[in-house]
Structures are given as C-alpha cells and as structure tokens.
Amino acid sequence: MSAVSLVVVVGGDLLAMRVCEELLAAPGQRVTLLWRHVEEHVEKLCSFGCGYVAREADDYDALTEAGVAEASAIMVLTEDDRLNLQVALKARDLNPTIRLVLRQFNRTLGRKIEQNLRDCSVISVAAHSAPAFVGRALDPSCFYALQFPDLDGVQLGFAQRPAAEFGVAGITVRAAQQHVCGRVLAARGAAELASDAVLRGDDELIVFAPVERLEATRSAVVRTAPVPTLPPHAPRPQPGVLRRLRETIARQPILSRFVAAVLAIFVLAVVYFAVTMHYDPITAFYFVATTFTSTGYGDLHPERDQPVAMLVSNAVMFTGVAAIGIFIAVATAALTRAQFNAMQGLRRIRTAGHVLVAGSGNVGTRVIGYLLDLGKQVVVIEMKPDSGVIEMSRARRIELLTGDATRDTTLDLCNVAAARAVVAVTDSDTANLEVALGALARNAGVPVVVRVRDEAFAGSIARQFEAIESYSPAALAAPAFAVLAHSPGTRGRIAFGEVAYDLVERGATEGPQPPAAEDCIPLGVWRNEGTGRFVPVDTFREAEPFDRLLFLAPLGRSGSGQRGGTVLEAGTALPDVGAKDQDGNDVRLRDFKGRKLVVYFYPKADTPGCTAESQAFRDAKRDLDAAGAAIVGVSRDDVAAQKRFAEKYGLNFPLLADTESVICDAFGVIVEKNMYGKKSVGIQRSTFLAGPDGTLAKVWPRVSVEGHDKAVLEAVRSL
C-alpha cells in the first residue's frame, strides 16, 4: 500500500468514520475529516488519530483549512450527490493535481463523471454492498460478492465449503475449476495448490466463481424435521359467503344502507304498479326496471289521468339515476382497487422458490436488480414504493406488495414457507431484524440476510441469532473505498489463509508485473467478445489486450506512528508491567505466565467502538477459558471509569487503569493525534496474544472491531 501525505475526507456519517479509520490503518497516512461540528465525532476521531476541521464543506476557506492544497486525495462521502460534486470541483480548483473520490447514488451520472474528469473515482455504497446480500442469500457459504466489471458484467462471489458440497470430491483442482467455472483459491488452508492435486470430500475450499454457479453447485439442504408452525402465524380459514357479506356491511355502513333503501323503493314500486295499473308481477317488474334505468315508455307507460302514478314514476327515475351513478362510482373504485392489488397491493402470493426482499431503497433496489439479472423470481414488500419499483411490477418482472413487512398479516401473504431466501434491507435495523425473525418462524430453513447500520448491533445479532446473517453496507464498502484514495480500481477486501487481500480491477496491460505479480493471485478477465464474458485465468500471462483483469493483491504490513518506539512484534517477551484493575487490585501481566494471555488496548471506556469490542470479548470469555486463555483490557481511564464501564456492560475480566501510560508505552500502542490543529496522543486500538511461556505469539496492531473476537479466539485455539 502506497503512503500518502494527506487525505481529506468530507462527510459525517458512519461511512466517513469507517473510511477515516481504514485510511489511518496504513503506515504514513495523515487524514483530516471536514464536516460541521458534531460532538461525538471529536472523541471518536481522537481515538484513532484523525484531524478534524469543524466547518461546512462547500466553502473554499474550509477546504483550504483542511489542507486540500497539499493533500494527495479528497474523498467526498456525504449523502448529497449535488454537494459531493460541488466540493470535489472546488477541491480541484484549489489543487489541480488532487485525486478525487466522490460518492454518487446515480450510477449513470457517476460513470459520466469518471469518463470526463481525470484521476477521479465515483463510488456507490448501495452498488458496492448489494452483491454481498445477493450472494449470501443464494449461497450461505458466499462471504463476498461483486459485479465485474462495474455495471456491465456478471456477479462473482467467494465461497467457502467442503469439496463435497461443491460437487468436486475425488477430482483434480484443474477439473474442479472447470466444474465451477472459476478458481479454487485454497484447500485445507493452503493457497499453494497443484493443478493435478486430487480433492478429498472433506477438504475445505475457497472458491471464486460466478454466483449462479456457486448456487448451482450448492448441495441441497435436507430437512430432518418439519418446519414448526406457530399458532399466531397459521393462515386463517377462508370465511363463508354470509360472513363476507356481514363483514362488507360492517365496513361500508352508509353504502349498505343506501343499497337497502334503493332495493326497498324498487320492491315497493313493483307492488304499487302491479296494484294500480293491474299488471302481473313480471310486467310490473319490467315496467319499474325500465323506469328505474330511464330506458322505457316505448310500450308501457303510466296513464295521464293517473297523476299519482306519474309522480311515483318520477320518483323511481330519480332514484334510478342516483343509484346508477353511485353504482358506477363504486364499481370503478372496486376495479381500481383490484388493479392496484393485482399490481402492488396486499394479496396472497402463490409463487414458490422466490426471493423475498423487504425494502426497496437504494440498497434494496440494487438487490432487486441483481436478483433479476440472475433470473430469480422476486417478491418485494415496500411501504412507499417509488416509480421504478412500481414499473417493474407493472411489467410483471417482480411481485410487489405495498405494506408493512414487519406485520404478521403481510408475511403470511408472501408464501415464506416456499421462499428461496429472505433479504431485509429497509432503513430500520430493528424492522429488518423483526422481518428476519418473522420469516424464520414460518420457515426455519430459509437463508436470511439483513441490513444493519449499527455494527455493534450487527455483532449482537450474529452472536445471538446464528440463522441470521447481517451486513453493514458501510462496513462492506469502507475498506475498498479507503484504498481508492491512492489506488484506482480497488473493488473490495477479503481475507483467507491468515492473509488479507485487496480485490483489484485493472486493464490487461496495467496488471502487476514481476516480482509483484508473484504475490498476487489472478482471478479472471472480462473479455469483450460479442456481448462480453468472464473468463477465469490461472496466470497473468493468460490476459489478452483490452481485457479487464481482476486479481487479489496482498495488503502490506501496517505500520504505526507510535510515540517512544514501535509496536511490539510476535516473538517478543511479554513486558513485566501492570496497573490497578477496576476493583483496585494490583495486576501485573507476568502474573499470567503459564497461561495463554490476550491483552487488548482500547482508546476510551464506554465509547461505541470500545464498548462493542469489550462486549464481544465478554461473550467469548467462556470459549477463551476453555482454550486456556485469560483476557485483560487496558486503557488510560482511571479506576473509577473502568469500574463503571465493567458494571454497566457486565465485563467479566480485568480492565487495567493505565493512567500513566506505562503499559501502553511498553507495547508501543500510543499514537500522535491532531485535533483542531492541536497535537495530542492516544491509544491505537491493538491486541496481543502471549503463549504460556510469556512470549508474544500474535499481534493485531490496528484492530477493526467487527469479527475481531472470532479471529482472536481462532488464534488462541491454534496456539
């Protein structure tokens, strides 16, 4: 990863915060956030060493203060497309050589900007994250997915499962790659694979292939028990004719009374004319009907010498005109309602094997589009569908229900028991969880993927509900977006075999050359033959001119700007340092010699990231104990703050109050920070694992909270 002098980030949402954190994880990076003053930003940015200019972004003076004139890149990540473009152009006015990375929801406009504005990358969180939702829904073993090339290509994914579940047991790696139309990247944890090696059924494989092939090779799930049917969710029996009539009368009391009055007038008129004009009942009915509809008096008519009969006839006519008008209005409303229900209203869905999508916002619309590209049947639930979604329903591309996806009555209509998968991507985290739980209550085996903005909440969902897979669009997008500040064409980040990789797209002539190519893994090319096609490749030499190349590039080791030395490395002896814990007890790290020890450093107690990390370790403590490891948390908070933190969240391990930074300095986790132009120092979030002999076995120098507890537990078990 190339070092840069300064990157300016514009924005105030979770994505901007995550991008700042990812940028600062690279050695030599300086980052300044430009956004209006938000109190919680000060503390959070301070915790990972980011500068902060609290001003409105669309101002030349503010951009100058943020350092745009000397910056190598500016990343404009607000949720306002117009503001993003304005800020980017003003930054280019101040610094003609600055690299631009801007967020745009409108992908068509974004492509035009990229084509016409040099050294510029345009990004969309929805477009970047939606393939991951689709890939996971169709294949639960798919841990990352993307569309390659952007806008025009196929959906590709990375999946991990045994060879038997890919249908490649007993054949060679070369034959397996032909079977999946992709690449076998690793087997049994090893990335170095001979093409003629034979795969065993229990070999755990990492495979990169088109999502439709991953889905096709996925083994069918055999249910060993019937899906439980809960009484509240059982479909209600269909009511009889009389009951429906009573319900209609109850729902439409005024209309019901009017119809009753018209019928009464009609019957009384028939009786009246049968008596006064000496008609038989059939003739009297005919006479009243022609009078009622104003179509008669060609053959039968009231006599002129019977004024009462003529007045009654007039009354019947007026009643008929009014009744017919109201009937037409009611019939029109009923037809309109029926048409609405058929296109987008609440109705019972008979489709089977469909994907149920709750929510059609920016991410939801992308998910729907990707599913349709894969030929899937899609049922969409949305409270306020936009014109694009309604048009898809009218064209019979999707089945749309306009309603609340969290209501049991709505889910009951969606045939969840026969659904292929459920994707909940509304704007509410709790609503998405409610949809997921409702779907699982109706079909315990259905794959469920939900969108969760709050990463701590996503972690809690993952720990408490194993059947639900949750994704944060910002967490998915931030690593890739951060690399775009200095490396155009980055499409994402994945990790396997203890190595993290950037997923990079380049032209064939721009691909990595030796010796760098020796550390990179080619995945495939997009070849413009006819309509274009994806071709897996084993070596970079297979790429042809004009191909678009996709490959994995390993991340460089992260450095740090520590005060008083560098971060301790694996193989170093555990420092003989200590401090008081939350109960006032003196604790020294060497006291744990003879046991494995996890020491994690967090910037400040009871802040969002530190809370999420500590809760995750709290929940993992039983597994750590079983693996023979103790855990200790360290921050520069005092004893009282550590005690409040531990009691508030039930933290069941020592929290050391390193108020003098003795432990932090010994481990080298203190970094220099710049806030409002003032330099300060603080803890860089880090974790260390020591073996029973007191030697550091594993170091995580810059920690991303999501999934970190699982990585630590895995390392402890392997030690």
Coordinates of C-alpha atoms in Angstrom, one line a residue, residues 42-495:
V42 CA -14.4 14.7 18.4
E43 CA -14.0 11.8 20.7
K44 CA -14.2 9.1 18.1
L45 CA -11.7 10.8 15.7
C46 CA -9.4 11.5 18.5
S47 CA -9.4 7.8 19.4
F48 CA -7.7 6.8 16.2
G49 CA -5.6 9.9 15.4
C50 CA -7.6 11.7 12.8
G51 CA -7.6 15.5 12.3
Y52 CA -10.9 17.4 12.4
V53 CA -12.0 20.7 10.8
A54 CA -15.5 21.5 12.0
R55 CA -16.8 23.7 9.2
E56 CA -19.3 23.5 6.3
A57 CA -17.7 21.5 3.5
D58 CA -18.8 23.6 0.4
D59 CA -16.5 26.5 1.2
Y60 CA -13.1 27.4 -0.2
D61 CA -11.8 28.6 3.1
A62 CA -12.9 25.4 4.8
L63 CA -11.2 23.3 2.2
T64 CA -8.1 25.4 2.5
E65 CA -8.0 24.9 6.3
A66 CA -8.5 21.2 5.9
G67 CA -5.3 21.1 3.8
V68 CA -6.7 20.4 0.3
A69 CA -3.9 22.5 -1.3
E70 CA -1.3 20.0 0.0
A71 CA -3.4 16.8 0.0
S72 CA -2.9 14.0 -2.4
A73 CA -6.6 13.0 -2.4
I74 CA -10.0 14.1 -1.2
M75 CA -12.8 11.7 -0.5
V76 CA -16.3 13.3 -0.6
L77 CA -18.7 10.9 1.0
T78 CA -21.8 12.8 2.1
E79 CA -25.3 11.5 1.2
D80 CA -26.0 14.5 -1.1
D81 CA -24.9 13.9 -4.7
R82 CA -25.0 17.6 -5.6
L83 CA -22.9 18.6 -2.6
N84 CA -20.4 15.9 -3.3
L85 CA -19.9 17.1 -6.9
Q86 CA -19.6 20.8 -5.8
V87 CA -17.0 20.0 -3.1
A88 CA -15.0 17.8 -5.5
L89 CA -14.8 20.5 -8.2
K90 CA -13.9 23.2 -5.6
A91 CA -11.1 21.0 -4.3
R92 CA -9.8 20.6 -7.9
D93 CA -9.9 24.4 -8.2
L94 CA -7.6 24.7 -5.2
N95 CA -5.4 21.7 -6.1
P96 CA -5.3 20.8 -9.8
T97 CA -3.4 17.5 -9.1
I98 CA -5.5 16.2 -6.2
R99 CA -7.1 12.8 -6.7
L100 CA -10.9 12.8 -6.4
V101 CA -13.1 10.1 -4.9
L102 CA -16.7 11.0 -4.6
R103 CA -19.9 9.3 -3.7
Q104 CA -22.9 9.3 -6.1
F105 CA -26.1 7.4 -5.8
N106 CA -26.8 8.0 -9.5
R107 CA -24.5 5.4 -11.2
T108 CA -25.2 6.7 -14.7
L109 CA -24.1 10.2 -13.7
G110 CA -21.2 8.7 -11.8
R111 CA -19.9 6.9 -14.9
K112 CA -20.1 10.1 -16.9
I113 CA -18.1 11.9 -14.3
E114 CA -15.4 9.3 -14.3
Q115 CA -15.2 9.3 -18.0
N116 CA -14.8 13.1 -18.2
L117 CA -12.9 14.1 -15.0
R118 CA -9.3 12.9 -14.8
D119 CA -8.0 11.0 -11.8
C120 CA -11.4 10.5 -10.4
S121 CA -13.3 7.5 -8.9
V122 CA -17.0 7.6 -8.3
I123 CA -18.4 5.2 -5.7
S124 CA -21.9 4.0 -4.6
V125 CA -22.3 2.3 -1.3
A126 CA -25.5 0.6 -2.5
A127 CA -24.0 -0.8 -5.7
H128 CA -20.9 -2.0 -3.8
S129 CA -22.7 -3.8 -1.0
A130 CA -25.8 -5.2 -2.8
P131 CA -24.0 -8.1 -4.4
A132 CA -22.9 -9.3 -1.0
F133 CA -26.5 -9.5 0.1
V134 CA -27.5 -11.4 -3.1
G135 CA -24.6 -13.8 -2.9
R136 CA -25.2 -14.7 0.7
A137 CA -28.9 -15.1 0.2
L138 CA -28.5 -17.5 -2.8
D139 CA -25.5 -19.3 -1.3
P140 CA -25.0 -19.1 2.5
S141 CA -21.3 -20.0 2.1
C142 CA -20.7 -17.0 -0.1
F143 CA -18.8 -14.5 2.1
Y144 CA -18.1 -11.7 -0.5
A145 CA -19.5 -10.9 -3.9
L146 CA -19.2 -8.2 -6.6
Q147 CA -20.3 -7.3 -10.1
F148 CA -17.4 -7.3 -12.6
P149 CA -16.9 -5.2 -14.5
D150 CA -19.0 -2.5 -12.8
L151 CA -22.5 -2.0 -14.4
D152 CA -21.9 -4.4 -17.3
G153 CA -20.6 -7.7 -16.1
V154 CA -21.5 -10.8 -14.2
Q155 CA -22.0 -11.3 -10.4
L156 CA -19.0 -13.1 -8.9
G157 CA -18.5 -14.4 -5.4
F158 CA -16.1 -16.1 -3.0
A159 CA -17.5 -19.1 -1.2
Q160 CA -16.1 -21.5 1.5
R161 CA -17.4 -25.0 2.0
P162 CA -16.2 -28.6 1.7
A163 CA -15.3 -30.0 -1.7
A164 CA -18.2 -32.5 -1.5
E165 CA -20.7 -29.6 -1.3
F166 CA -19.2 -28.1 -4.5
G167 CA -19.5 -31.5 -6.2
V168 CA -15.8 -31.7 -6.8
A169 CA -14.7 -34.5 -4.4
G170 CA -12.3 -37.0 -6.0
I171 CA -11.3 -34.9 -8.9
T172 CA -8.3 -32.7 -9.6
V173 CA -8.1 -29.0 -8.9
R174 CA -8.0 -28.3 -12.7
A175 CA -11.2 -30.3 -13.2
A176 CA -12.8 -28.7 -10.2
Q177 CA -12.1 -25.2 -11.6
Q178 CA -13.8 -26.3 -14.9
H179 CA -16.7 -27.6 -13.0
V180 CA -17.4 -24.4 -11.1
C181 CA -16.3 -22.1 -14.0
G182 CA -13.9 -20.3 -11.6
R183 CA -10.9 -20.6 -9.4
V184 CA -10.1 -22.8 -6.5
L185 CA -8.0 -20.4 -4.4
A186 CA -7.3 -22.6 -1.3
A187 CA -7.8 -26.0 0.1
R188 CA -7.1 -27.2 3.6
G189 CA -6.0 -23.7 4.4
A190 CA -3.2 -23.7 1.8
A191 CA -3.2 -21.3 -1.1
E192 CA -0.4 -23.2 -3.0
L193 CA -2.3 -25.8 -5.0
A194 CA -1.0 -28.1 -7.6
S195 CA -3.4 -28.3 -10.6
D196 CA -3.3 -32.1 -10.6
A197 CA -3.9 -32.5 -6.8
V198 CA -6.9 -34.6 -6.0
L199 CA -9.5 -33.1 -3.7
R200 CA -11.0 -35.0 -0.8
G201 CA -14.6 -34.6 0.1
D202 CA -13.9 -33.0 3.4
D203 CA -11.3 -30.6 2.0
E204 CA -12.4 -27.0 2.9
L205 CA -12.2 -25.0 -0.3
I206 CA -12.1 -21.3 -1.0
V207 CA -13.7 -20.9 -4.5
F208 CA -14.2 -17.8 -6.7
A209 CA -16.8 -18.2 -9.4
P210 CA -20.0 -16.7 -10.8
V211 CA -22.7 -16.5 -8.2
E212 CA -25.1 -18.5 -10.3
R213 CA -22.5 -21.4 -10.5
L214 CA -21.9 -21.2 -6.7
E215 CA -25.7 -21.5 -6.2
A216 CA -25.9 -24.4 -8.7
T217 CA -23.2 -26.4 -7.0
R218 CA -24.6 -25.9 -3.6
S219 CA -25.8 -29.1 -2.0
A220 CA -29.5 -29.4 -1.3
V221 CA -30.4 -28.9 2.3
V222 CA -32.3 -31.9 3.6
R223 CA -34.7 -31.0 6.4
T224 CA -34.8 -33.7 9.1
A225 CA -37.8 -32.2 10.8
P226 CA -40.9 -30.4 9.7
V227 CA -40.9 -26.6 9.9
P228 CA -42.7 -25.6 13.1
T229 CA -45.9 -23.8 12.5
L230 CA -46.8 -21.3 15.2
P231 CA -50.5 -20.8 16.0
P232 CA -50.4 -16.9 15.6
H233 CA -48.9 -17.4 12.2
A234 CA -51.2 -20.1 10.9
P235 CA -53.3 -18.9 7.9
R236 CA -56.8 -18.1 8.9
P237 CA -59.7 -20.2 7.4
Q238 CA -61.4 -18.6 4.5
P239 CA -64.8 -17.1 5.6
G240 CA -68.1 -18.2 4.0
V241 CA -70.4 -16.1 1.8
L242 CA -72.7 -14.9 4.6
R243 CA -69.7 -14.0 6.8
R244 CA -68.2 -12.0 4.0
L245 CA -71.5 -10.2 3.4
R246 CA -71.7 -9.3 7.1
E247 CA -68.1 -8.0 7.1
T248 CA -68.8 -5.9 4.0
I249 CA -71.9 -4.4 5.6
A250 CA -69.9 -3.7 8.7
R251 CA -67.1 -2.0 6.7
Q252 CA -69.4 0.0 4.5
P253 CA -72.4 1.1 6.7
I254 CA -73.5 4.1 4.6
L255 CA -73.3 2.3 1.3
S256 CA -75.1 -0.7 2.7
R257 CA -78.0 1.5 4.0
F258 CA -78.2 3.2 0.6
V259 CA -78.4 -0.1 -1.3
A260 CA -81.1 -1.4 1.2
A261 CA -83.1 1.8 0.6
V262 CA -82.9 1.5 -3.2
L263 CA -84.0 -2.1 -3.1
A264 CA -86.9 -1.2 -0.8
I265 CA -88.0 1.6 -3.2
F266 CA -87.8 -0.8 -6.2
V267 CA -89.8 -3.5 -4.5
L268 CA -92.5 -1.1 -3.3
A269 CA -92.7 0.4 -6.8
V270 CA -93.3 -3.1 -8.3
V271 CA -96.1 -3.7 -5.8
Y272 CA -97.6 -0.3 -6.3
F273 CA -97.7 -0.5 -10.1
A274 CA -98.9 -4.1 -10.1
V275 CA -101.9 -3.0 -8.0
T276 CA -102.7 0.4 -9.5
M277 CA -102.1 -0.4 -13.2
H278 CA -103.3 -4.0 -12.9
Y279 CA -100.0 -5.5 -14.2
D280 CA -99.0 -9.0 -13.4
P281 CA -95.8 -9.3 -11.3
I282 CA -93.5 -9.8 -14.2
T283 CA -94.9 -6.9 -16.2
A284 CA -94.8 -4.7 -13.1
F285 CA -91.1 -5.6 -12.6
Y286 CA -90.3 -4.9 -16.2
F287 CA -92.1 -1.5 -16.0
V288 CA -90.3 -0.5 -12.9
A289 CA -86.9 -1.7 -14.3
T290 CA -87.3 0.4 -17.5
T291 CA -88.4 3.4 -15.4
F292 CA -85.5 2.9 -13.0
T293 CA -82.9 2.8 -15.8
S294 CA -84.7 5.5 -17.8
T295 CA -84.9 3.2 -20.9
G296 CA -88.6 2.6 -21.1
Y297 CA -92.0 4.2 -22.1
G298 CA -91.9 2.8 -25.6
D299 CA -94.5 0.2 -24.8
L300 CA -95.7 0.6 -21.2
H301 CA -96.3 4.0 -19.6
P302 CA -98.4 5.5 -16.8
E303 CA -101.7 6.9 -17.9
R304 CA -102.0 10.7 -18.0
D305 CA -105.2 10.6 -15.9
Q306 CA -103.2 8.9 -13.0
P307 CA -101.1 11.8 -11.6
V308 CA -100.0 9.8 -8.5
A309 CA -98.7 7.0 -10.8
M310 CA -96.7 9.6 -12.8
L311 CA -95.3 11.1 -9.6
V312 CA -94.2 7.7 -8.4
S313 CA -92.7 7.0 -11.8
N314 CA -90.7 10.2 -11.5
A315 CA -89.5 9.2 -8.0
V316 CA -88.4 5.9 -9.4
M317 CA -86.5 7.6 -12.2
F318 CA -84.7 10.0 -9.9
T319 CA -83.8 7.1 -7.5
G320 CA -82.5 5.1 -10.5
V321 CA -80.3 7.9 -11.8
A322 CA -78.8 8.4 -8.3
A323 CA -78.3 4.6 -7.8
I324 CA -76.7 4.1 -11.2
G325 CA -74.3 7.0 -10.6
I326 CA -73.3 5.6 -7.3
F327 CA -73.0 2.1 -8.7
I328 CA -70.7 3.3 -11.4
A329 CA -68.5 5.1 -8.8
V330 CA -68.4 2.0 -6.6
A331 CA -67.7 -0.3 -9.5
T332 CA -64.9 2.0 -10.7
A333 CA -63.3 2.2 -7.3
A334 CA -63.6 -1.6 -6.9
L335 CA -61.9 -2.2 -10.3
T336 CA -59.2 0.4 -9.5
R337 CA -58.6 -1.3 -6.1
A338 CA -58.5 -4.8 -7.8
Q339 CA -56.0 -3.5 -10.3
F340 CA -53.9 -1.9 -7.6
N341 CA -54.0 -5.2 -5.5
A342 CA -53.0 -7.2 -8.6
M343 CA -50.0 -5.0 -9.3
Q344 CA -48.8 -3.9 -5.9
G345 CA -51.4 -4.3 -3.2
L346 CA -51.7 -6.9 -0.4
R347 CA -52.7 -10.2 -1.8
R348 CA -51.8 -13.8 -1.4
I349 CA -48.6 -14.8 -3.3
R350 CA -48.7 -18.2 -4.9
T351 CA -45.1 -18.1 -6.3
A352 CA -42.6 -20.7 -4.9
G353 CA -38.9 -20.6 -5.0
H354 CA -38.8 -16.8 -4.9
V355 CA -36.6 -14.4 -3.0
L356 CA -38.5 -12.1 -0.6
V357 CA -37.0 -8.6 -0.4
A358 CA -38.2 -6.3 2.3
G359 CA -37.4 -2.7 1.4
S360 CA -36.7 -1.1 -1.9
G361 CA -34.4 1.9 -1.0
N362 CA -31.0 2.4 -2.5
V363 CA -29.6 -0.9 -1.4
G364 CA -32.9 -2.8 -1.9
T365 CA -33.3 -1.5 -5.5
R366 CA -29.8 -2.8 -6.3
V367 CA -30.5 -6.1 -4.7
I368 CA -33.7 -6.5 -6.7
G369 CA -31.9 -5.6 -9.9
Y370 CA -29.1 -8.1 -9.3
L371 CA -31.6 -10.9 -8.5
L372 CA -33.5 -10.2 -11.7
D373 CA -30.2 -10.3 -13.6
L374 CA -29.7 -13.8 -12.2
G375 CA -33.2 -14.8 -13.4
K376 CA -34.7 -15.1 -9.9
Q377 CA -38.4 -14.6 -9.0
V378 CA -38.6 -11.7 -6.7
V379 CA -41.3 -10.7 -4.2
V380 CA -40.9 -7.2 -2.8
I381 CA -42.6 -5.6 0.3
E382 CA -42.4 -1.8 0.5
M383 CA -44.4 0.7 2.4
K384 CA -43.8 3.5 -0.2
P385 CA -42.5 2.1 -3.5
D386 CA -41.0 4.5 -5.9
S387 CA -42.0 4.7 -9.6
G388 CA -39.2 2.4 -10.7
V389 CA -40.3 -0.4 -8.5
I390 CA -43.9 0.1 -9.5
E391 CA -43.0 0.0 -13.2
M392 CA -41.2 -3.3 -12.6
S393 CA -44.3 -4.7 -11.0
R394 CA -46.5 -3.5 -13.9
A395 CA -44.1 -5.2 -16.3
R396 CA -44.5 -8.4 -14.3
R397 CA -40.8 -8.5 -13.5
I398 CA -41.5 -8.6 -9.8
E399 CA -44.4 -9.2 -7.4
L400 CA -44.9 -6.1 -5.3
L401 CA -46.8 -5.8 -2.0
T402 CA -47.4 -2.3 -0.7
G403 CA -47.4 -2.8 3.1
D404 CA -45.5 -3.2 6.3
A405 CA -43.1 -6.1 6.2
T406 CA -43.0 -6.4 10.0
R407 CA -46.7 -7.2 10.2
D408 CA -47.5 -10.9 10.5
T409 CA -50.5 -10.5 8.2
T410 CA -48.2 -9.2 5.5
L411 CA -45.7 -12.0 5.8
D412 CA -48.5 -14.5 5.8
L413 CA -49.3 -13.4 2.3
C414 CA -45.8 -13.9 1.0
N415 CA -45.6 -17.8 1.0
V416 CA -42.4 -17.6 3.1
A417 CA -42.6 -21.4 3.6
A418 CA -41.7 -21.8 -0.1
A419 CA -39.3 -18.9 -0.4
R420 CA -35.7 -19.4 -1.7
A421 CA -34.3 -16.7 0.6
V422 CA -35.3 -13.6 2.5
V423 CA -33.4 -10.3 2.3
A424 CA -34.4 -7.5 4.7
V425 CA -32.9 -4.1 3.6
T426 CA -35.3 -1.5 5.0
D427 CA -33.8 1.7 6.6
S428 CA -34.6 0.4 10.1
D429 CA -32.3 -2.1 11.8
T430 CA -35.0 -3.3 14.2
A431 CA -37.5 -3.6 11.4
N432 CA -35.0 -5.8 9.5
L433 CA -34.5 -8.0 12.5
E434 CA -38.2 -8.3 13.0
V435 CA -38.7 -9.3 9.4
A436 CA -35.9 -11.9 9.7
L437 CA -37.4 -13.4 12.9
G438 CA -40.9 -13.5 11.3
A439 CA -39.5 -15.3 8.3
L440 CA -37.7 -17.9 10.4
A441 CA -40.9 -18.5 12.4
R442 CA -42.6 -19.5 9.1
N443 CA -39.6 -21.3 7.5
A444 CA -36.8 -22.3 9.8
G445 CA -34.5 -23.4 7.0
V446 CA -34.7 -20.3 4.8
P447 CA -31.5 -18.3 4.3
V448 CA -32.0 -14.8 5.9
V449 CA -29.8 -11.8 5.2
V450 CA -30.4 -8.4 6.9
R451 CA -29.0 -4.9 6.6
V452 CA -27.8 -3.4 9.9
R453 CA -26.3 0.0 10.0
D454 CA -25.1 -0.2 13.7
E455 CA -22.0 -2.5 13.7
A456 CA -22.3 -3.3 17.4
F457 CA -26.0 -4.3 16.9
A458 CA -24.9 -6.4 13.9
G459 CA -22.4 -8.2 16.1
S460 CA -25.0 -8.9 18.7
I461 CA -27.4 -10.3 16.1
A462 CA -24.6 -12.6 14.8
R463 CA -23.9 -13.9 18.3
Q464 CA -27.5 -14.4 19.4
F465 CA -29.2 -15.4 16.1
E466 CA -27.0 -17.9 14.2
A467 CA -29.6 -18.3 11.5
I468 CA -29.4 -14.6 10.5
E469 CA -26.6 -13.1 8.5
S470 CA -26.2 -9.4 9.0
Y471 CA -24.2 -6.9 6.9
S472 CA -23.5 -3.2 7.3
P473 CA -23.2 -1.5 3.9
A474 CA -20.7 1.0 5.4
A475 CA -18.5 -1.8 6.8
L476 CA -18.6 -3.7 3.5
A477 CA -17.7 -0.6 1.5
A478 CA -15.2 1.3 3.7
P479 CA -12.1 -0.9 3.2
A480 CA -12.4 -0.7 -0.6
F481 CA -13.3 3.0 -0.6
A482 CA -10.3 3.8 1.6
V483 CA -7.8 2.2 -0.8
L484 CA -9.3 4.2 -3.7
A485 CA -7.7 7.3 -2.2
H486 CA -4.4 6.2 -3.8
S487 CA -5.2 3.1 -5.9
P488 CA -7.9 3.4 -8.6
G489 CA -9.7 0.2 -9.5
T490 CA -9.9 -1.4 -6.0
R491 CA -13.2 -3.4 -5.7
G492 CA -13.1 -4.8 -2.2
R493 CA -11.2 -6.6 0.5
I494 CA -11.3 -10.2 1.6
A495 CA -9.2 -12.5 3.8

